[in-house]
Amino acid sequence: MNESTPGWGILGAGGIAGGFAKDLAIGGHRVAAVGSRDGDRARAFAERHGIPRAHAGYEALVADPDVDVVYVATPHSHHREHALLAIDAGKHVLVEKAFTTTGDDAQAIADAARAKGIFAMEAMWTRFLPTMVAVRERIAAGDLGEVVSVTADHSQMLDLSPGSRMIEAALGGGALLDLGVYCISLAHALLGPVEAVQASGHVDEYGVDHRGAVILEHQGGGMSTHTFSMTTLGSNRATIAGTEGVIELDPAFYSWTRYRRRHASAHTTAVEEFEPQLVGRGMQFQALEVERCIADGRLESPLMPLDESVAIMRVMDDVAAAMRMRRG
Ligand SMILES: NC(=O)c1ccc[n+]([C@@H]2O[C@H](COP(=O)([O-])OP(=O)(O)OC[C@H]3O[C@@H](n4cnc5c(N)ncnc54)[C@H](OP(=O)(O)O)[C@@H]3O)[C@@H](O)[C@H]2O)c1
């Protein structure tokens, strides 16, 4: 570990890697290097984002002594392999959501990180946004009473043209891993472990899910219901209901968005409105969490612990099985 602020290494020079690089710059974080399978692509990415070093190949990136934390931004199918590559090289890891394609792969990353004494976290960036910090504070203060229900929709029309990873079963394509995970992760964070899973949806002839609906029974009696789609636009709203009040998250619920809180007894009048102060996309808040944990000597984030990422992936295993999806 360097003495100064940690050096980030970006593994994979694709779409969201560019978004995170911009937010890291907004947040004043130090990006040391980028690695791509293609040297020219790495150099172009580095030039675009003012990154000092560009590596041809991921091995060179994780071997870079100035890289302390590796951000894995490859398709879900490759998260396990690339997270383990970084962990083996002794680098902390932030792994894009969905953490992996299966619960077993998620467990493998958790086991490897713990064995090596390395910090690891799923990049479920929405948990660290000011909106969600405020929501958690409201719930902790008892303003909603006991939270018993979460409903969420994540539906976008994504690029499904030939070559898109979204339609490749071998790359973990489909709506569940890219979009549905946000809904399930929100419910898991607020209602806790899942006891029973029901799911249904449309899966194409290649085993890739285009849209789905999920009902989860959580331990303690909480219920959550979710819809997700990569072929239609949806409400992209979420509702968190408790015995004393409700919070409605505006579209897109998983972003740095607005919410309204209402009392259960006067559901037409908002008692609080949260307005976002938009600066960038908001992915810099997860970087702050990573750096805070590392500085404190923590190997996991208390807000996105590894056991929870594994548990969420096991729920997604059950959803995938119920929907008869294909993996790999
Ligand atoms: N946090 C968010 O808001 C957000 C948004 C979108 C996506 N994501 C997540 O980020 C991950 C990447 O998504 P993306 O949309 O950025 O994907 P993308 O644009 O397709 O980029 C993925 C990159 O992975 C690398 N890669 C390594 N092996 C690959 C393979 N066999 N096939 C294709 N690419 C391969 C490639 O980079 P090089 O060729 O440069 O090595 C590629 O550019 C996914 O897990 C996704 O769920 C998160």
Short mmCIF file of C-alpha atoms and ligand atoms in Angstrom, two decimals:
data_model
loop_
_atom_site.label_atom_id
_atom_site.label_comp_id
_atom_site.label_asym_id
_atom_site.label_seq_id
_atom_site.Cartn_x
_atom_site.Cartn_y
_atom_site.Cartn_z
CA MET A 1 0.00 0.00 0.00
CA ASN A 2 1.29 3.44 -0.90
CA GLU A 3 1.74 6.04 1.81
CA SER A 4 -0.46 8.58 0.03
CA THR A 5 -4.04 8.06 -1.13
CA PRO A 6 -4.61 4.60 -2.64
CA GLY A 7 -3.91 4.24 -6.34
CA TRP A 8 -6.86 2.86 -8.30
CA GLY A 9 -6.33 0.46 -11.17
CA ILE A 10 -9.17 0.07 -13.65
CA LEU A 11 -9.44 -3.45 -15.09
CA GLY A 12 -11.29 -3.41 -18.44
CA ALA A 13 -11.73 -0.25 -20.50
CA GLY A 14 -15.44 -0.60 -21.26
CA GLY A 15 -18.57 1.48 -20.73
CA ILE A 16 -18.98 1.74 -16.97
CA ALA A 17 -15.22 1.90 -16.43
CA GLY A 18 -15.38 5.26 -18.24
CA GLY A 19 -18.24 6.41 -15.98
CA PHE A 20 -16.35 5.44 -12.84
CA ALA A 21 -13.14 7.09 -14.08
CA LYS A 22 -15.07 10.37 -14.49
CA ASP A 23 -16.56 10.11 -10.99
CA LEU A 24 -13.17 9.23 -9.48
CA ALA A 25 -11.84 12.44 -11.04
CA ILE A 26 -14.80 14.44 -9.66
CA GLY A 27 -14.18 12.97 -6.20
CA GLY A 28 -10.44 13.79 -6.35
CA HIS A 29 -9.37 10.13 -6.15
CA ARG A 30 -6.03 8.97 -7.57
CA VAL A 31 -6.27 6.71 -10.60
CA ALA A 32 -2.86 5.12 -11.16
CA ALA A 33 -3.45 2.92 -14.20
CA VAL A 34 -5.87 1.22 -16.56
CA GLY A 35 -5.54 -2.24 -18.08
CA SER A 36 -7.22 -3.52 -21.21
CA ARG A 37 -6.92 -6.70 -23.25
CA ASP A 38 -5.93 -4.33 -26.02
CA GLY A 39 -2.99 -1.96 -25.49
CA ASP A 40 -4.35 0.70 -27.86
CA ARG A 41 -7.67 0.70 -26.05
CA ALA A 42 -5.89 1.09 -22.72
CA ARG A 43 -3.85 4.02 -24.05
CA ALA A 44 -6.91 5.75 -25.54
CA PHE A 45 -8.80 5.30 -22.24
CA ALA A 46 -5.83 6.64 -20.23
CA GLU A 47 -5.56 9.68 -22.49
CA ARG A 48 -9.30 10.36 -22.27
CA HIS A 49 -9.29 10.28 -18.48
CA GLY A 50 -5.82 11.67 -17.70
CA ILE A 51 -4.55 8.37 -16.24
CA PRO A 52 -0.73 8.12 -15.99
CA ARG A 53 -0.22 4.49 -17.08
CA ALA A 54 -1.91 2.17 -19.58
CA HIS A 55 -1.27 -1.57 -19.52
CA ALA A 56 -1.79 -4.12 -22.27
CA GLY A 57 -3.27 -7.05 -20.37
CA TYR A 58 -4.76 -7.40 -16.92
CA GLU A 59 -1.72 -9.22 -15.48
CA ALA A 60 0.40 -6.12 -16.08
CA LEU A 61 -2.21 -3.95 -14.38
CA VAL A 62 -2.38 -6.02 -11.20
CA ALA A 63 1.44 -6.21 -11.10
CA ASP A 64 1.74 -2.40 -11.19
CA PRO A 65 3.28 -1.38 -7.82
CA ASP A 66 1.42 1.93 -7.87
CA VAL A 67 -1.97 0.16 -8.01
CA ASP A 68 -3.46 -0.53 -4.57
CA VAL A 69 -7.12 -1.16 -5.41
CA VAL A 70 -8.33 -2.88 -8.58
CA TYR A 71 -11.78 -2.00 -9.92
CA VAL A 72 -13.07 -4.99 -11.91
CA ALA A 73 -15.29 -3.68 -14.74
CA THR A 74 -15.54 -6.71 -17.01
CA PRO A 75 -18.69 -8.75 -17.84
CA HIS A 76 -20.24 -10.68 -14.91
CA SER A 77 -18.98 -13.96 -16.34
CA HIS A 78 -15.40 -12.79 -15.74
CA HIS A 79 -15.70 -11.14 -12.32
CA ARG A 80 -14.54 -14.21 -10.43
CA GLU A 81 -11.46 -14.74 -12.63
CA HIS A 82 -10.45 -11.08 -12.58
CA ALA A 83 -11.14 -10.54 -8.88
CA LEU A 84 -9.01 -13.60 -8.06
CA LEU A 85 -6.25 -12.29 -10.34
CA ALA A 86 -6.13 -9.05 -8.36
CA ILE A 87 -6.40 -10.76 -4.97
CA ASP A 88 -3.60 -13.19 -5.87
CA ALA A 89 -1.46 -10.16 -6.71
CA GLY A 90 -2.19 -8.74 -3.25
CA LYS A 91 -4.47 -5.93 -4.45
CA HIS A 92 -7.72 -4.84 -2.82
CA VAL A 93 -10.73 -5.25 -5.10
CA LEU A 94 -13.96 -3.47 -5.92
CA VAL A 95 -15.96 -5.78 -8.18
CA GLU A 96 -18.79 -4.49 -10.37
CA LYS A 97 -22.31 -5.65 -9.69
CA ALA A 98 -23.68 -8.24 -10.05
CA PHE A 99 -20.78 -9.57 -7.95
CA THR A 100 -20.58 -12.80 -10.01
CA THR A 101 -22.96 -15.04 -11.97
CA THR A 102 -23.50 -17.57 -9.15
CA GLY A 103 -23.46 -17.81 -5.37
CA ASP A 104 -20.59 -20.28 -5.48
CA ASP A 105 -18.43 -17.85 -7.48
CA ALA A 106 -19.25 -15.08 -5.01
CA GLN A 107 -18.20 -17.35 -2.15
CA ALA A 108 -14.93 -18.11 -3.95
CA ILE A 109 -14.05 -14.39 -4.11
CA ALA A 110 -14.98 -13.92 -0.44
CA ASP A 111 -12.88 -16.93 0.59
CA ALA A 112 -9.85 -15.81 -1.44
CA ALA A 113 -9.97 -12.24 -0.12
CA ARG A 114 -10.26 -13.41 3.49
CA ALA A 115 -7.46 -15.96 3.07
CA LYS A 116 -5.16 -13.28 1.67
CA GLY A 117 -6.24 -10.51 4.07
CA ILE A 118 -7.41 -8.34 1.19
CA PHE A 119 -10.28 -5.83 1.16
CA ALA A 120 -13.06 -6.87 -1.24
CA MET A 121 -16.46 -5.34 -1.99
CA GLU A 122 -19.23 -5.54 -4.58
CA ALA A 123 -19.58 -2.22 -6.41
CA MET A 124 -23.23 -1.77 -5.42
CA TRP A 125 -22.66 1.99 -5.67
CA THR A 126 -26.26 2.96 -4.91
CA ARG A 127 -25.88 1.96 -1.25
CA PHE A 128 -23.38 4.76 -0.74
CA LEU A 129 -25.34 7.56 -2.42
CA PRO A 130 -26.53 10.44 -0.18
CA THR A 131 -30.13 9.43 -0.97
CA MET A 132 -29.65 5.98 0.53
CA VAL A 133 -27.68 7.35 3.48
CA ALA A 134 -30.69 9.59 4.26
CA VAL A 135 -33.15 6.68 3.81
CA ARG A 136 -31.16 4.50 6.22
CA GLU A 137 -31.07 7.36 8.76
CA ARG A 138 -34.87 7.74 8.56
CA ILE A 139 -35.35 4.01 9.09
CA ALA A 140 -32.84 3.89 11.98
CA ALA A 141 -34.64 6.83 13.60
CA GLY A 142 -37.87 4.78 13.51
CA ASP A 143 -39.68 7.17 11.15
CA LEU A 144 -41.15 4.30 9.13
CA GLY A 145 -41.85 2.04 12.09
CA GLU A 146 -41.03 -1.55 11.20
CA VAL A 147 -40.13 -1.86 7.51
CA VAL A 148 -42.21 -4.71 6.10
CA SER A 149 -42.37 -4.22 2.34
CA VAL A 150 -40.16 -3.13 -0.56
CA THR A 151 -41.28 -2.88 -4.18
CA ALA A 152 -38.91 -1.93 -6.97
CA ASP A 153 -38.75 -1.80 -10.75
CA HIS A 154 -35.65 -1.53 -12.89
CA SER A 155 -36.52 -1.50 -16.55
CA GLN A 156 -34.53 0.10 -19.34
CA MET A 157 -34.35 -0.45 -23.09
CA LEU A 158 -30.76 -1.62 -23.49
CA ASP A 159 -28.66 -2.08 -26.62
CA LEU A 160 -29.35 -5.65 -27.68
CA SER A 161 -27.70 -5.43 -31.10
CA PRO A 162 -25.34 -8.23 -32.20
CA GLY A 163 -22.11 -8.12 -30.19
CA SER A 164 -23.75 -6.69 -27.06
CA ARG A 165 -22.76 -8.61 -23.91
CA MET A 166 -26.39 -8.24 -22.79
CA ILE A 167 -27.57 -10.99 -25.15
CA GLU A 168 -24.69 -13.43 -24.59
CA ALA A 169 -25.41 -16.16 -22.04
CA ALA A 170 -21.67 -16.90 -21.87
CA LEU A 171 -21.02 -13.32 -20.69
CA GLY A 172 -23.80 -13.39 -18.09
CA GLY A 173 -26.15 -11.44 -20.35
CA GLY A 174 -29.74 -10.70 -19.39
CA ALA A 175 -31.79 -8.32 -17.29
CA LEU A 176 -31.45 -10.02 -13.90
CA LEU A 177 -27.69 -9.63 -13.43
CA ASP A 178 -27.51 -6.10 -14.82
CA LEU A 179 -30.80 -4.58 -13.62
CA GLY A 180 -32.77 -6.90 -11.33
CA VAL A 181 -29.83 -7.08 -8.95
CA TYR A 182 -30.45 -3.46 -7.87
CA CYS A 183 -34.01 -4.31 -6.76
CA ILE A 184 -33.02 -7.48 -4.92
CA SER A 185 -30.04 -5.81 -3.26
CA LEU A 186 -32.22 -2.93 -2.00
CA ALA A 187 -34.75 -5.34 -0.50
CA HIS A 188 -32.01 -7.49 1.02
CA ALA A 189 -30.41 -4.44 2.66
CA LEU A 190 -33.70 -3.28 4.19
CA LEU A 191 -35.57 -6.52 4.93
CA GLY A 192 -32.71 -8.94 5.52
CA PRO A 193 -32.13 -12.54 4.46
CA VAL A 194 -34.53 -14.24 2.04
CA GLU A 195 -36.42 -17.41 2.98
CA ALA A 196 -38.44 -18.13 -0.15
CA VAL A 197 -38.17 -17.09 -3.81
CA GLN A 198 -40.80 -17.05 -6.55
CA ALA A 199 -39.95 -15.83 -10.03
CA SER A 200 -41.21 -15.87 -13.56
CA GLY A 201 -40.12 -14.21 -16.77
CA HIS A 202 -39.32 -14.28 -20.44
CA VAL A 203 -36.14 -16.12 -21.41
CA ASP A 204 -35.06 -16.29 -25.06
CA GLU A 205 -33.95 -19.36 -26.99
CA TYR A 206 -30.33 -18.78 -25.92
CA GLY A 207 -31.25 -18.89 -22.23
CA VAL A 208 -30.99 -15.11 -21.71
CA ASP A 209 -33.68 -13.38 -19.63
CA HIS A 210 -35.27 -10.28 -21.15
CA ARG A 211 -37.67 -9.46 -18.32
CA GLY A 212 -38.90 -10.96 -15.10
CA ALA A 213 -40.91 -10.63 -11.92
CA VAL A 214 -39.81 -11.77 -8.47
CA ILE A 215 -41.52 -12.19 -5.10
CA LEU A 216 -39.29 -12.64 -2.06
CA GLU A 217 -40.25 -13.68 1.45
CA HIS A 218 -37.73 -12.32 3.94
CA GLN A 219 -36.95 -13.72 7.37
CA GLY A 220 -39.11 -12.01 9.95
CA GLY A 221 -42.11 -11.63 7.64
CA GLY A 222 -41.00 -8.89 5.26
CA MET A 223 -42.08 -9.19 1.62
CA SER A 224 -40.58 -7.67 -1.49
CA THR A 225 -41.74 -7.64 -5.09
CA HIS A 226 -39.65 -6.71 -8.10
CA THR A 227 -39.88 -6.31 -11.85
CA PHE A 228 -37.02 -5.85 -14.29
CA SER A 229 -36.67 -5.65 -18.03
CA MET A 230 -34.04 -4.84 -20.64
CA THR A 231 -36.56 -4.55 -23.49
CA THR A 232 -39.06 -2.04 -22.08
CA LEU A 233 -38.95 1.17 -20.10
CA GLY A 234 -40.57 0.88 -16.67
CA SER A 235 -41.35 3.11 -13.69
CA ASN A 236 -37.88 2.64 -12.18
CA ARG A 237 -39.41 3.58 -8.82
CA ALA A 238 -39.08 1.94 -5.43
CA THR A 239 -41.34 2.06 -2.39
CA ILE A 240 -40.24 1.22 1.14
CA ALA A 241 -43.23 0.68 3.40
CA GLY A 242 -43.27 0.43 7.18
CA THR A 243 -45.90 0.22 9.87
CA GLU A 244 -45.72 3.99 10.47
CA GLY A 245 -44.77 5.47 7.14
CA VAL A 246 -43.56 5.06 3.60
CA ILE A 247 -40.69 6.34 1.45
CA GLU A 248 -41.12 6.63 -2.30
CA LEU A 249 -37.93 6.82 -4.32
CA ASP A 250 -38.31 8.65 -7.63
CA PRO A 251 -36.90 7.33 -10.90
CA ALA A 252 -34.31 6.08 -11.16
CA PHE A 253 -34.54 4.68 -7.61
CA TYR A 254 -31.03 3.24 -7.84
CA SER A 255 -29.46 6.61 -8.66
CA TRP A 256 -28.81 9.81 -6.73
CA THR A 257 -32.49 10.63 -6.70
CA ARG A 258 -35.29 12.39 -4.86
CA TYR A 259 -37.57 10.77 -2.29
CA ARG A 260 -40.73 11.64 -0.39
CA ARG A 261 -41.67 10.35 3.04
CA ARG A 262 -45.27 10.13 4.20
CA HIS A 263 -46.87 9.12 7.48
CA ALA A 264 -49.03 6.01 7.34
CA SER A 265 -51.95 8.05 8.72
CA ALA A 266 -51.74 10.91 6.19
CA HIS A 267 -50.53 9.28 3.05
CA THR A 268 -51.32 12.19 0.73
CA THR A 269 -49.03 14.69 2.49
CA ALA A 270 -45.27 14.39 2.33
CA VAL A 271 -43.59 15.07 5.66
CA GLU A 272 -40.17 15.21 4.06
CA GLU A 273 -38.73 15.60 0.58
CA PHE A 274 -35.12 14.75 -0.13
CA GLU A 275 -33.55 16.62 -3.06
CA PRO A 276 -30.31 15.36 -4.62
CA GLN A 277 -27.38 17.74 -5.16
CA LEU A 278 -26.18 16.22 -8.37
CA VAL A 279 -22.43 16.09 -8.98
CA GLY A 280 -21.48 13.44 -11.50
CA ARG A 281 -23.14 10.04 -11.55
CA GLY A 282 -22.43 9.37 -7.87
CA MET A 283 -20.09 6.40 -8.16
CA GLN A 284 -17.43 8.33 -6.24
CA PHE A 285 -19.23 7.59 -2.95
CA GLN A 286 -18.41 3.90 -3.20
CA ALA A 287 -14.75 4.84 -3.78
CA LEU A 288 -14.85 6.89 -0.57
CA GLU A 289 -16.22 3.86 1.28
CA VAL A 290 -13.44 1.63 -0.09
CA GLU A 291 -10.75 4.12 0.89
CA ARG A 292 -12.29 4.69 4.33
CA CYS A 293 -12.38 0.95 5.03
CA ILE A 294 -8.81 0.42 3.86
CA ALA A 295 -7.57 3.36 5.96
CA ASP A 296 -9.36 1.87 8.99
CA GLY A 297 -7.82 -1.55 8.36
CA ARG A 298 -11.19 -3.13 7.54
CA LEU A 299 -11.30 -6.00 5.04
CA GLU A 300 -15.02 -5.57 4.34
CA SER A 301 -17.50 -2.74 4.21
CA PRO A 302 -20.13 -2.91 6.96
CA LEU A 303 -22.59 -1.48 4.40
CA MET A 304 -21.88 -4.05 1.68
CA PRO A 305 -20.31 -7.05 3.43
CA LEU A 306 -19.15 -10.09 1.49
CA ASP A 307 -21.61 -12.47 3.14
CA GLU A 308 -24.44 -10.27 1.93
CA SER A 309 -23.10 -10.24 -1.65
CA VAL A 310 -22.92 -14.05 -1.48
CA ALA A 311 -26.46 -14.25 -0.06
CA ILE A 312 -27.82 -11.95 -2.80
CA MET A 313 -26.14 -14.09 -5.46
CA ARG A 314 -27.74 -17.21 -3.93
CA VAL A 315 -31.16 -15.54 -4.19
CA MET A 316 -30.34 -14.73 -7.82
CA ASP A 317 -29.38 -18.41 -8.35
CA ASP A 318 -32.92 -19.32 -7.26
CA VAL A 319 -34.46 -16.64 -9.47
CA ALA A 320 -32.40 -17.84 -12.44
CA ALA A 321 -33.44 -21.45 -11.82
CA ALA A 322 -37.13 -20.51 -11.50
CA MET A 323 -36.89 -18.55 -14.78
CA ARG A 324 -34.92 -21.37 -16.47
CA MET A 325 -32.01 -19.14 -17.48
CA ARG A 326 -28.76 -20.49 -18.86
CA ARG A 327 -25.39 -19.50 -17.43
CA GLY A 328 -22.28 -19.97 -19.58
N1 LIG B 1 -22.40 0.59 -11.77
C1 LIG B 1 -23.16 0.78 -12.83
O1 LIG B 1 -23.97 1.70 -12.89
C2 LIG B 1 -23.00 -0.13 -14.00
C3 LIG B 1 -23.48 0.25 -15.27
C4 LIG B 1 -23.25 -0.59 -16.33
C5 LIG B 1 -22.59 -1.79 -16.15
N2 LIG B 1 -22.17 -2.15 -14.91
C6 LIG B 1 -21.50 -3.43 -14.68
O2 LIG B 1 -20.16 -3.30 -15.14
C7 LIG B 1 -19.73 -4.51 -15.78
C8 LIG B 1 -19.27 -4.17 -17.18
O3 LIG B 1 -20.35 -3.59 -17.87
P1 LIG B 1 -20.12 -2.57 -19.11
O4 LIG B 1 -21.48 -2.11 -19.49
O5 LIG B 1 -19.09 -1.57 -18.81
O6 LIG B 1 -19.61 -3.59 -20.21
P2 LIG B 1 -18.75 -3.28 -21.51
O7 LIG B 1 -18.94 -1.88 -21.94
O8 LIG B 1 -19.03 -4.37 -22.46
O9 LIG B 1 -17.25 -3.40 -20.99
C9 LIG B 1 -16.76 -4.59 -20.46
C10 LIG B 1 -15.25 -4.64 -20.68
O10 LIG B 1 -14.79 -5.86 -20.15
C11 LIG B 1 -13.62 -6.26 -20.83
N3 LIG B 1 -13.70 -7.69 -21.15
C12 LIG B 1 -12.90 -8.66 -20.66
N4 LIG B 1 -13.22 -9.86 -21.13
C13 LIG B 1 -14.26 -9.68 -21.95
C14 LIG B 1 -15.01 -10.54 -22.79
N5 LIG B 1 -14.76 -11.86 -22.86
N6 LIG B 1 -16.00 -10.01 -23.53
C15 LIG B 1 -16.27 -8.70 -23.47
N7 LIG B 1 -15.58 -7.82 -22.71
C16 LIG B 1 -14.57 -8.30 -21.96
C17 LIG B 1 -13.52 -5.38 -22.05
O11 LIG B 1 -12.51 -4.43 -21.78
P3 LIG B 1 -11.04 -4.48 -22.48
O12 LIG B 1 -11.25 -5.11 -23.80
O13 LIG B 1 -10.67 -3.06 -22.49
O14 LIG B 1 -10.17 -5.30 -21.61
C18 LIG B 1 -14.84 -4.67 -22.13
O15 LIG B 1 -14.75 -3.38 -22.67
C19 LIG B 1 -20.92 -5.47 -15.69
O16 LIG B 1 -20.76 -6.29 -14.57
C20 LIG B 1 -22.12 -4.55 -15.47
O17 LIG B 1 -23.19 -5.10 -14.74
C21 LIG B 1 -22.34 -1.34 -13.84
#
